[in-house]
Coordinates of C-alpha atoms and ligand atoms in Angstrom, one line a residue:
M123 CA 16.3 17.6 27.9
E124 CA 15.4 15.3 30.8
F125 CA 13.1 12.4 30.0
R126 CA 11.1 13.5 33.1
I127 CA 10.2 16.7 31.3
L128 CA 9.3 14.9 28.1
A129 CA 7.2 12.3 29.8
G130 CA 5.3 15.2 31.6
R131 CA 4.6 16.8 28.2
F132 CA 3.4 13.5 26.8
A133 CA 1.0 13.2 29.8
E134 CA -0.4 16.7 29.1
I135 CA -0.8 15.9 25.4
E136 CA -2.5 12.6 26.2
A137 CA -4.9 14.4 28.5
T138 CA -5.9 16.9 25.8
D139 CA -9.0 16.2 23.6
A140 CA -9.2 18.9 21.1
D141 CA -7.1 18.3 18.0
L142 CA -6.0 22.0 17.6
E143 CA -5.0 22.2 21.2
I144 CA -2.9 19.0 20.8
Q145 CA -1.2 20.5 17.7
D146 CA -0.4 23.7 19.8
E147 CA 1.1 21.6 22.6
V148 CA 3.1 19.5 20.1
A149 CA 4.4 22.7 18.4
D150 CA 5.4 24.1 21.8
L151 CA 7.2 20.9 22.6
F152 CA 9.1 21.1 19.3
R153 CA 10.1 24.7 20.0
D154 CA 11.4 23.8 23.5
A155 CA 13.1 20.5 22.6
S156 CA 16.8 20.4 22.4
E157 CA 17.1 16.8 21.0
L158 CA 14.4 17.7 18.5
S159 CA 14.7 14.7 16.1
T160 CA 14.7 12.2 19.0
V161 CA 11.7 13.9 20.6
V162 CA 9.8 13.8 17.3
R163 CA 10.5 10.2 16.8
F164 CA 9.6 9.3 20.4
L165 CA 6.4 11.3 20.0
L166 CA 5.5 9.1 17.0
G167 CA 6.2 6.1 19.1
R168 CA 9.5 5.1 17.3
V169 CA 13.1 5.0 18.1
F170 CA 14.3 4.8 14.5
P171 CA 13.1 6.8 11.5
A172 CA 10.7 5.1 9.2
H173 CA 13.3 4.4 6.6
D174 CA 15.4 2.5 9.1
S175 CA 14.2 -1.0 9.6
R176 CA 16.0 -1.6 12.9
T177 CA 13.7 -2.6 15.7
L178 CA 14.2 -2.9 19.5
D179 CA 13.1 -6.4 19.3
V180 CA 11.7 -6.3 22.8
G181 CA 8.6 -8.5 23.3
P182 CA 6.0 -8.0 26.0
Q183 CA 7.5 -10.8 28.2
L184 CA 10.9 -9.1 28.3
C185 CA 9.3 -5.8 29.1
H186 CA 7.2 -7.3 31.9
E187 CA 10.2 -9.0 33.4
A188 CA 12.1 -5.7 33.5
I189 CA 9.2 -3.9 35.1
A190 CA 8.8 -6.7 37.7
R191 CA 12.5 -6.6 38.5
V192 CA 12.4 -2.8 39.2
A193 CA 9.1 -3.1 41.1
G194 CA 10.7 -5.2 43.8
P195 CA 11.7 -8.6 44.9
N196 CA 8.1 -9.7 45.6
V197 CA 6.9 -8.9 42.1
S198 CA 7.1 -11.4 39.3
A199 CA 6.5 -11.0 35.5
A200 CA 3.3 -13.0 36.2
D201 CA 2.1 -10.3 38.6
V202 CA 2.7 -7.7 36.0
E203 CA 0.7 -9.8 33.5
D204 CA -2.2 -10.1 36.0
R205 CA -2.3 -6.4 36.3
L206 CA -2.1 -6.0 32.6
A207 CA -5.1 -8.3 32.2
E208 CA -6.9 -5.9 34.5
H209 CA -5.8 -2.6 33.1
G210 CA -5.2 -3.5 29.4
D211 CA -2.4 -1.0 29.1
V212 CA 1.2 -1.7 29.9
G213 CA 1.8 2.0 30.6
E214 CA -0.8 2.0 33.4
V215 CA 0.7 -1.2 34.8
A216 CA 4.2 0.2 34.8
A217 CA 2.9 3.4 36.5
S218 CA 1.0 1.4 39.1
Y219 CA 4.1 0.1 40.7
D220 CA 6.0 2.1 43.3
L221 CA 9.3 2.5 41.3
G222 CA 10.4 5.6 43.3
G223 CA 12.4 3.6 45.9
Q224 CA 14.8 2.4 43.2
Q225 CA 15.6 5.8 41.8
G226 CA 18.9 7.5 42.1
L227 CA 19.2 10.7 44.1
G228 CA 18.3 12.6 41.0
A229 CA 14.7 11.9 41.8
F230 CA 14.8 14.2 44.7
T231 CA 16.5 17.2 43.2
D232 CA 15.5 19.1 40.2
G233 CA 17.8 18.9 37.2
D234 CA 20.3 16.6 39.0
S235 CA 23.0 15.3 36.7
D236 CA 21.8 11.8 37.6
A237 CA 18.4 12.3 35.8
L238 CA 17.8 10.3 32.7
T239 CA 18.0 12.5 29.7
V240 CA 16.3 12.0 26.3
A241 CA 19.7 11.6 24.7
E242 CA 20.8 9.0 27.1
L243 CA 17.5 7.1 26.7
D244 CA 17.9 7.2 23.0
A245 CA 21.5 5.9 23.1
T246 CA 20.5 3.1 25.5
L247 CA 17.6 2.1 23.3
R248 CA 19.9 2.0 20.3
E249 CA 22.3 -0.2 22.2
L250 CA 19.5 -2.4 23.1
A251 CA 18.4 -2.7 19.5
A252 CA 21.9 -3.7 18.5
A253 CA 22.2 -6.5 21.0
S254 CA 21.9 -9.8 19.1
G255 CA 23.0 -13.4 19.3
D256 CA 23.8 -15.4 22.4
G257 CA 23.1 -13.6 25.6
S258 CA 21.3 -10.8 23.9
R259 CA 18.1 -11.4 25.9
E260 CA 20.0 -10.9 29.1
T261 CA 21.7 -7.7 27.7
K262 CA 18.3 -6.3 26.7
L263 CA 16.8 -7.1 30.1
D264 CA 19.7 -5.5 31.9
L265 CA 19.5 -2.4 29.8
L266 CA 15.8 -2.1 30.2
F267 CA 16.1 -2.7 33.9
G268 CA 18.6 0.1 34.1
L269 CA 16.2 2.4 32.3
F270 CA 13.1 1.6 34.3
N271 CA 15.2 1.9 37.5
R272 CA 15.7 5.6 36.7
C273 CA 12.1 6.3 35.9
D274 CA 9.4 7.7 38.1
T275 CA 5.8 6.5 37.4
V276 CA 5.1 8.9 34.6
Q277 CA 8.4 8.1 32.8
A278 CA 7.8 4.4 33.3
R279 CA 4.3 4.7 31.7
Y280 CA 5.8 6.2 28.5
L281 CA 9.0 4.2 28.5
S282 CA 7.0 0.9 28.6
R283 CA 4.7 2.0 25.9
L284 CA 7.6 3.2 23.7
V285 CA 9.6 0.0 23.9
L286 CA 6.5 -2.0 23.0
S287 CA 5.6 0.3 20.1
E288 CA 2.3 1.2 21.7
L289 CA 2.8 4.8 22.7
R290 CA -0.6 5.9 21.3
I291 CA -1.0 9.4 22.9
G292 CA -3.2 10.6 20.2
V293 CA -0.6 12.2 18.0
G294 CA -0.6 11.1 14.4
E295 CA 1.7 11.8 11.5
G296 CA -0.5 14.6 10.2
T297 CA -0.4 16.4 13.5
V298 CA 3.3 16.2 13.7
R299 CA 3.6 17.5 10.1
D300 CA 1.3 20.5 10.9
A301 CA 3.1 21.1 14.3
I302 CA 6.5 21.2 12.6
A303 CA 5.1 23.8 10.1
D304 CA 3.5 25.7 12.9
A305 CA 6.5 25.7 15.3
F306 CA 9.0 26.9 12.8
D307 CA 6.8 28.9 10.5
A308 CA 7.2 26.9 7.3
P309 CA 4.5 26.1 4.7
V310 CA 2.8 22.8 5.3
A311 CA 3.3 21.8 1.7
S312 CA 7.1 22.2 2.0
V313 CA 7.1 20.1 5.2
E314 CA 5.0 17.5 3.4
R315 CA 7.3 17.3 0.4
A316 CA 10.4 17.0 2.6
L317 CA 8.7 14.2 4.6
Q318 CA 8.0 12.4 1.3
V319 CA 11.5 12.5 0.0
S320 CA 13.3 11.9 3.4
N321 CA 10.8 9.6 5.1
D322 CA 12.2 11.0 8.4
Y323 CA 10.1 13.2 10.6
G324 CA 13.0 13.9 13.0
L325 CA 15.3 15.1 10.3
V326 CA 12.6 17.3 8.7
A327 CA 11.8 18.9 12.0
E328 CA 15.4 19.8 12.6
R329 CA 15.9 21.1 9.0
T330 CA 12.8 23.2 9.4
R331 CA 14.0 24.7 12.7
D332 CA 17.5 25.3 11.4
G333 CA 16.9 26.5 7.8
G334 CA 13.1 27.1 7.3
A335 CA 11.3 26.4 4.0
A336 CA 14.5 27.0 2.0
A337 CA 16.3 24.2 3.7
L338 CA 13.2 21.9 3.1
D339 CA 13.2 22.7 -0.5
E340 CA 16.8 21.5 -0.8
M341 CA 16.0 18.1 0.6
T342 CA 16.1 15.4 -2.0
L343 CA 15.7 11.6 -2.3
E344 CA 18.8 9.7 -1.2
V345 CA 19.8 6.5 -2.8
G346 CA 19.8 3.9 0.0
R347 CA 17.2 5.6 2.1
P348 CA 13.8 4.0 1.2
V349 CA 10.7 6.2 0.9
Q350 CA 7.1 5.2 1.4
V351 CA 5.5 3.7 -1.7
M352 CA 2.7 5.3 -3.6
L353 CA -0.5 3.5 -3.0
A354 CA -3.6 2.7 -5.0
Q355 CA -7.4 2.9 -4.4
T356 CA -10.0 0.7 -5.9
G357 CA -11.7 2.3 -8.9
T358 CA -13.4 1.5 -12.1
V359 CA -12.5 1.9 -15.8
T360 CA -15.4 4.2 -16.1
D361 CA -14.2 6.4 -13.3
A362 CA -10.8 6.6 -14.8
L363 CA -12.2 7.5 -18.3
D364 CA -14.5 10.1 -16.7
D365 CA -11.6 11.8 -14.9
W366 CA -8.7 11.5 -17.4
P367 CA -8.6 11.9 -21.2
E368 CA -6.5 8.8 -21.4
V369 CA -5.7 6.0 -19.0
A370 CA -2.3 4.5 -18.4
V371 CA -3.1 0.8 -18.1
E372 CA -0.7 -1.8 -16.6
W373 CA -1.0 -5.4 -15.5
K374 CA -1.4 -5.8 -11.8
F375 CA 1.1 -8.3 -10.5
D376 CA 0.3 -10.3 -7.4
G377 CA 3.5 -10.4 -5.5
A378 CA 5.3 -8.2 -3.1
R379 CA 6.3 -4.5 -3.5
V380 CA 10.0 -3.9 -3.7
Q381 CA 11.9 -0.6 -3.9
A382 CA 15.3 -1.0 -5.5
H383 CA 18.1 1.5 -4.8
Y384 CA 21.3 1.4 -7.0
D385 CA 24.1 3.8 -6.0
G386 CA 26.2 3.1 -9.1
D387 CA 27.9 0.3 -7.3
E388 CA 25.5 -1.8 -5.3
V389 CA 21.8 -2.7 -5.4
R390 CA 19.8 -2.7 -2.2
L391 CA 16.2 -3.9 -2.0
F392 CA 13.6 -2.8 0.4
S393 CA 10.2 -4.2 1.2
R394 CA 7.1 -2.1 1.5
N395 CA 7.7 -1.7 5.2
M396 CA 11.4 -0.7 4.6
E397 CA 12.9 -3.9 5.6
D398 CA 16.1 -4.6 3.7
V399 CA 15.4 -7.7 1.6
T400 CA 18.6 -7.5 -0.5
A401 CA 20.1 -10.8 0.8
P402 CA 17.1 -13.0 0.2
L403 CA 16.6 -11.9 -3.4
P404 CA 19.9 -12.3 -5.2
E405 CA 18.5 -12.9 -8.6
V406 CA 16.7 -9.5 -8.5
V407 CA 20.0 -7.9 -7.4
D408 CA 21.8 -9.7 -10.3
A409 CA 19.2 -8.7 -12.9
L410 CA 19.3 -5.0 -11.8
S411 CA 23.1 -4.9 -11.5
A412 CA 23.3 -6.1 -15.1
A413 CA 20.7 -3.7 -16.5
L414 CA 21.7 -0.5 -14.6
D415 CA 24.6 1.7 -15.2
A416 CA 23.5 4.8 -13.4
P417 CA 22.2 5.4 -9.9
A418 CA 18.5 4.9 -9.6
I419 CA 15.5 4.3 -7.3
L420 CA 13.0 2.0 -8.8
D421 CA 9.6 0.7 -7.7
G422 CA 8.1 -2.6 -8.7
E423 CA 6.6 -5.9 -7.7
V424 CA 8.5 -9.2 -7.2
V425 CA 6.4 -12.1 -8.4
A426 CA 7.1 -15.8 -7.9
V427 CA 6.7 -18.0 -11.0
D428 CA 6.6 -21.7 -11.6
E429 CA 8.6 -23.7 -14.1
S430 CA 6.6 -22.5 -17.0
G431 CA 6.7 -18.9 -16.0
D432 CA 3.2 -18.7 -14.6
P433 CA 2.7 -16.6 -11.5
R434 CA 2.4 -18.4 -8.2
P435 CA 0.4 -17.1 -5.2
F436 CA 2.1 -14.1 -3.5
Q437 CA 2.8 -16.1 -0.3
A438 CA 5.6 -17.8 -2.2
V439 CA 7.4 -14.5 -2.5
L440 CA 6.9 -13.7 1.1
R441 CA 8.5 -17.0 2.0
R442 CA 11.5 -15.9 0.0
F443 CA 11.6 -12.6 1.8
R444 CA 11.8 -14.3 5.2
R445 CA 14.5 -16.7 4.1
K446 CA 17.8 -15.9 5.8
H447 CA 19.7 -19.1 5.3
D448 CA 20.0 -21.4 2.4
V449 CA 19.0 -18.7 0.0
A450 CA 20.5 -20.6 -2.9
K451 CA 18.2 -23.5 -2.2
A452 CA 15.2 -21.3 -1.9
R453 CA 16.2 -19.7 -5.2
E454 CA 16.0 -23.1 -6.8
N455 CA 12.6 -23.8 -5.3
V456 CA 10.9 -20.5 -5.9
K457 CA 11.8 -18.6 -9.0
L458 CA 11.3 -14.8 -9.0
E459 CA 10.6 -12.1 -11.6
F460 CA 10.8 -8.4 -10.9
H461 CA 8.4 -6.1 -12.7
V462 CA 9.5 -2.5 -12.4
F463 CA 6.7 0.0 -13.0
D464 CA 8.1 3.3 -11.7
C465 CA 11.3 5.3 -11.5
L466 CA 11.7 7.8 -8.6
H467 CA 15.3 8.8 -9.3
A468 CA 17.6 8.4 -12.2
D469 CA 21.3 9.4 -12.4
G470 CA 21.2 12.2 -9.9
E471 CA 17.8 13.5 -10.8
D472 CA 14.6 13.2 -8.6
L473 CA 11.7 12.4 -10.8
L474 CA 8.8 12.4 -8.3
E475 CA 7.2 15.5 -9.8
R476 CA 7.5 14.3 -13.4
P477 CA 4.3 12.9 -15.0
L478 CA 4.0 9.1 -14.9
V479 CA 4.5 8.7 -18.6
G480 CA 7.7 10.7 -18.4
R481 CA 9.0 8.6 -15.5
H482 CA 8.1 5.4 -17.3
D483 CA 10.0 6.5 -20.5
R484 CA 13.0 7.3 -18.3
L485 CA 12.6 3.9 -16.7
A486 CA 12.5 2.1 -20.1
A487 CA 15.6 4.1 -21.2
L488 CA 17.4 3.3 -18.0
L489 CA 16.8 -0.5 -17.9
E490 CA 16.4 -1.3 -21.6
S491 CA 14.9 -4.6 -20.6
E492 CA 11.5 -5.7 -21.6
E493 CA 11.7 -8.5 -19.0
L494 CA 12.2 -6.0 -16.2
V495 CA 10.1 -3.0 -17.3
S496 CA 6.3 -3.4 -17.0
R497 CA 4.4 -2.5 -20.1
L498 CA 2.4 0.7 -19.8
R499 CA -0.3 1.3 -22.4
L500 CA -2.3 4.5 -22.9
S501 CA -5.9 4.0 -23.9
D502 CA -9.3 5.8 -23.9
E503 CA -11.2 2.8 -25.2
P504 CA -13.0 0.6 -22.7
E505 CA -12.8 -2.3 -25.1
E506 CA -9.0 -2.0 -25.4
I507 CA -8.7 -1.8 -21.6
A508 CA -10.8 -4.8 -21.2
S509 CA -8.7 -6.7 -23.6
I510 CA -5.5 -5.7 -21.7
E511 CA -7.2 -7.0 -18.6
Q512 CA -8.1 -10.2 -20.3
Q513 CA -4.4 -10.7 -21.3
A514 CA -3.4 -10.1 -17.7
L515 CA -5.8 -12.6 -16.4
D516 CA -4.9 -15.1 -19.1
A517 CA -1.3 -14.7 -18.1
G518 CA -2.3 -15.6 -14.5
H519 CA -2.0 -12.1 -13.1
E520 CA -4.4 -10.3 -10.8
G521 CA -6.0 -7.8 -13.1
I522 CA -5.0 -4.2 -14.1
M523 CA -4.0 -0.9 -12.6
L524 CA -5.4 2.3 -14.0
K525 CA -3.1 5.3 -13.6
N526 CA -3.4 8.9 -14.4
P527 CA -0.7 9.5 -17.1
E528 CA -0.1 13.0 -15.9
S529 CA 0.3 12.2 -12.2
A530 CA 3.3 12.8 -10.0
Y531 CA 4.7 10.1 -7.7
T532 CA 3.4 10.8 -4.2
P533 CA 5.1 8.6 -1.6
G534 CA 2.8 7.3 1.1
N535 CA -0.2 8.7 -0.6
R536 CA -3.3 6.6 -1.4
G537 CA -4.7 9.1 -3.8
Q538 CA -7.0 9.0 -6.9
N539 CA -4.1 8.7 -9.4
W540 CA -3.6 5.0 -9.1
L541 CA -6.6 2.8 -9.3
K542 CA -6.7 -0.9 -8.9
R543 CA -9.7 -2.0 -11.0
K544 CA -12.4 -3.0 -8.7
P545 CA -13.3 -6.7 -9.0
D546 CA -16.6 -7.3 -10.7
V547 CA -19.6 -7.4 -8.5
E548 CA -22.1 -10.3 -8.9
T549 CA -22.6 -11.3 -12.5
L550 CA -25.8 -11.0 -14.4
D551 CA -27.4 -13.6 -16.8
C552 CA -28.9 -11.6 -19.7
V553 CA -30.8 -12.6 -22.8
V554 CA -29.4 -11.6 -26.1
T555 CA -32.0 -9.6 -28.0
G556 CA -30.0 -8.0 -30.7
A557 CA -26.5 -7.7 -32.3
E558 CA -24.6 -6.0 -35.1
W559 CA -22.7 -7.4 -38.0
G560 CA -19.1 -6.6 -37.8
E561 CA -16.9 -4.6 -40.2
G562 CA -14.1 -5.6 -42.5
R563 CA -12.6 -8.9 -41.5
R564 CA -15.5 -9.4 -39.1
A565 CA -18.2 -8.6 -41.6
N566 CA -19.6 -12.2 -41.4
L567 CA -19.6 -12.2 -37.7
L568 CA -22.1 -10.9 -35.2
G569 CA -20.7 -8.7 -32.5
T570 CA -21.9 -5.9 -30.1
F571 CA -24.7 -7.9 -28.5
E572 CA -27.7 -6.3 -27.1
L573 CA -28.5 -7.6 -23.6
S574 CA -31.9 -7.7 -21.9
V575 CA -33.4 -8.8 -18.6
R576 CA -36.9 -10.2 -17.9
D577 CA -39.4 -7.4 -17.3
G578 CA -41.7 -9.5 -15.0
D579 CA -44.5 -9.8 -17.6
G580 CA -43.0 -12.4 -19.8
G581 CA -41.1 -9.7 -21.9
F582 CA -37.6 -8.4 -22.0
E583 CA -36.1 -5.0 -21.5
S584 CA -32.7 -3.9 -22.8
I585 CA -29.9 -3.1 -20.3
G586 CA -26.9 -2.4 -22.6
K587 CA -24.6 -3.9 -25.1
V588 CA -21.6 -6.1 -24.7
A589 CA -18.7 -6.2 -27.1
T590 CA -15.7 -6.9 -24.9
G591 CA -14.2 -10.0 -23.5
I592 CA -14.9 -12.1 -26.6
T593 CA -12.2 -13.8 -28.6
D594 CA -12.4 -14.2 -32.4
E595 CA -13.1 -17.9 -32.0
E596 CA -15.9 -17.2 -29.6
L597 CA -17.4 -14.6 -32.1
E598 CA -17.6 -17.4 -34.6
E599 CA -19.3 -19.8 -32.2
L600 CA -21.7 -17.0 -31.0
T601 CA -22.6 -16.2 -34.6
D602 CA -23.4 -19.8 -35.3
L603 CA -25.5 -20.0 -32.1
L604 CA -27.4 -16.8 -32.7
E605 CA -27.9 -16.6 -36.5
P606 CA -30.8 -19.1 -36.5
H607 CA -32.7 -16.7 -34.1
V608 CA -32.3 -13.6 -36.1
R609 CA -35.8 -12.1 -36.7
T610 CA -35.1 -8.9 -38.8
E611 CA -32.1 -7.0 -40.1
T612 CA -31.9 -3.2 -40.6
G613 CA -28.5 -2.3 -42.1
T614 CA -26.0 -4.0 -39.9
A615 CA -28.4 -4.1 -36.9
V616 CA -30.2 -7.4 -36.3
D617 CA -33.1 -8.2 -34.1
I618 CA -32.7 -11.5 -32.3
E619 CA -35.5 -13.5 -30.7
P620 CA -34.7 -14.2 -27.0
A621 CA -33.1 -17.7 -26.9
V622 CA -29.5 -17.4 -25.8
V623 CA -28.4 -16.3 -22.3
F624 CA -25.0 -14.6 -21.7
E625 CA -23.3 -14.3 -18.3
V626 CA -21.9 -10.8 -18.1
G627 CA -19.6 -9.1 -15.7
Y628 CA -19.7 -5.4 -15.1
E629 CA -18.4 -2.7 -12.7
E630 CA -21.5 -1.1 -11.7
I631 CA -25.2 -0.7 -12.5
Q632 CA -26.4 2.8 -13.2
S633 CA -29.8 4.2 -13.9
S634 CA -30.0 5.2 -17.6
P635 CA -32.8 6.5 -19.8
T636 CA -31.0 5.0 -22.8
Y637 CA -32.2 1.4 -22.3
G638 CA -35.7 0.0 -21.8
S639 CA -35.0 -1.4 -18.4
G640 CA -34.0 2.1 -17.1
Y641 CA -30.6 0.7 -16.2
A642 CA -27.2 0.4 -17.9
L643 CA -24.2 -1.8 -17.1
R644 CA -20.9 0.1 -16.8
F645 CA -17.9 -1.8 -18.4
P646 CA -19.9 -4.9 -19.3
R647 CA -17.9 -8.0 -20.3
F648 CA -18.9 -11.3 -21.8
L649 CA -18.0 -14.1 -19.5
G650 CA -19.7 -17.0 -21.3
V651 CA -22.9 -18.6 -22.6
R652 CA -25.2 -20.1 -20.0
D653 CA -26.1 -23.2 -22.1
D654 CA -28.0 -24.4 -19.0
K655 CA -30.4 -21.5 -18.9
N656 CA -33.4 -20.6 -20.9
P657 CA -34.5 -16.9 -21.4
G658 CA -37.1 -17.6 -18.6
D659 CA -34.2 -18.3 -16.3
A660 CA -32.4 -15.0 -17.0
D661 CA -32.1 -12.3 -14.4
S662 CA -35.0 -10.0 -14.0
R663 CA -35.3 -6.2 -13.9
E664 CA -36.3 -6.6 -10.3
R665 CA -32.9 -8.2 -9.4
V666 CA -31.1 -5.4 -11.3
E667 CA -33.1 -2.9 -9.3
R668 CA -32.0 -4.6 -6.1
L669 CA -28.4 -4.8 -7.1
H670 CA -28.5 -1.1 -8.1
S671 CA -29.8 0.0 -4.7
Ligands
LIG87 P1 -3.4 -3.9 -3.1 O1 -2.2 -4.6 -2.5 O2 -4.5 -4.8 -3.5 O3 -3.8 -2.6 -2.4 O4 -2.9 -3.3 -4.6 C1 -1.9 -2.4 -4.7 C2 -0.6 -3.1 -4.8 O5 -0.5 -3.7 -6.1 C3 0.6 -2.2 -4.9 O6 1.0 -1.7 -3.6 C4 1.6 -3.0 -5.5 O7 2.3 -3.8 -4.5 C5 0.8 -4.0 -6.4 N1 1.0 -3.8 -7.8 C6 1.1 -4.8 -8.7 N2 1.2 -4.4 -10.0 C7 1.3 -3.0 -9.9 C8 1.5 -2.0 -10.9 N3 1.6 -2.3 -12.2 N4 1.5 -0.7 -10.4 C9 1.4 -0.4 -9.1 N5 1.2 -1.4 -8.2 C10 1.2 -2.7 -8.5

């Protein structure tokens, strides 16, 4: 296929507004394209598939210089930049020059062998990407010049945008997926699954064309070919408990995502954007090599820790990622831990569709290392979840992740199955107006404190109860503090005169008929006693109303 034809199709697609029409045009293009995988990648604005971290490494300046050179002896890179300041789009700038004079004879005859083909363009761009070291700038410039020199204005428009990774003709990944299904008559779900396991739109398009749905269903993960990571949304404990009978709770580590691939011989590590980060992280490689004895694809977070093992800010990890030289020295300065929380593949078997808990069991069996495997706990108790969160925070980590224990691993998907617990909104200062005596070992301690806010008339209205976030030691202190204010006792319930103010965190305020204020706090947690506040300084129902709305 000539690049001239492809650029023309790009121009048609770019000029189309309606999504469905775009999808039809893209599907037609796929049916017609001989170098299908290259066409698919170009259409998505890339030269390499997503799992391949190679880049062209062509900056705007280099591209402008190449355009200037082709545009003629009187044009400089500065002129190109002036036009860019005016147009704002490098494609328009490239197309605004009269490049026709420099074209080979092929420009004048249809289908002449001198015409730039898609395959040739792809090969040259790969050559350009491979140029490195001394003189590579000149090599890249020469190669780009050679390409632009064979372009008409339409081709130059798309070539310039392609090399600068700003193709943007209005075709997203979803459209490409649907167009592949449409062009070759395969179910969208099969195409989607194949994209998830291969992370390669070009490959999936060709497989669909050549073998239909059956060929797609045969596609599997490949050790060494990184996939998109599964993503999380923010959510609350109450959401999680509303949706799932039990929640899989895990610490949330503040570091950098790493996907580890072990082929039985070698470990390779990839960052979230598929960059190979094996060389800068030798201790992670060593730990995994020692622990693994079967091929695997693992997902986890690399965290930097200080001398005493406490986590350091995630920037410290990123510094290690970027380190190319003196890795040994960097390793001395910034210590790393790897917390593996998922297993996508084990010993020849893809596990994506297994429930989370099954994958985690497999992970634990595979690694047999408490140091490496993150701890996953199942709970349906808000209090227990809060205490796991408190442990995570006490250990210096970010908080907790809440996961659906039954969920599959869906690469690239930011679904509802992984929730990072939403940080608390503004805290409230509430007056303690009641409590309950504990049971068993805690029979002499007050717990489960009733919280109230000012009603505006000098009284107090209840807004809920707090029992979480309080250590045993704090329970003793709170009992000493509150006991003198107990007014009446009925069974284990005590009525307390308003005297002590608690600062409480919570996930959300919801309206509720259960409490006098008409509101309830979701997932309330004790944060501390406001010794500096009197009941008259506590928050009012009016503020709660404002926060709620
Ligand atoms: P955020 O970066 O705030 O969107 O949070 C999601 C990220 O938290 C993930 O992409 C991971 O890099 C990271 N993370 C840390 N701990 C975990 C965990 N236990 N499970 C999943 N992701 C985690």
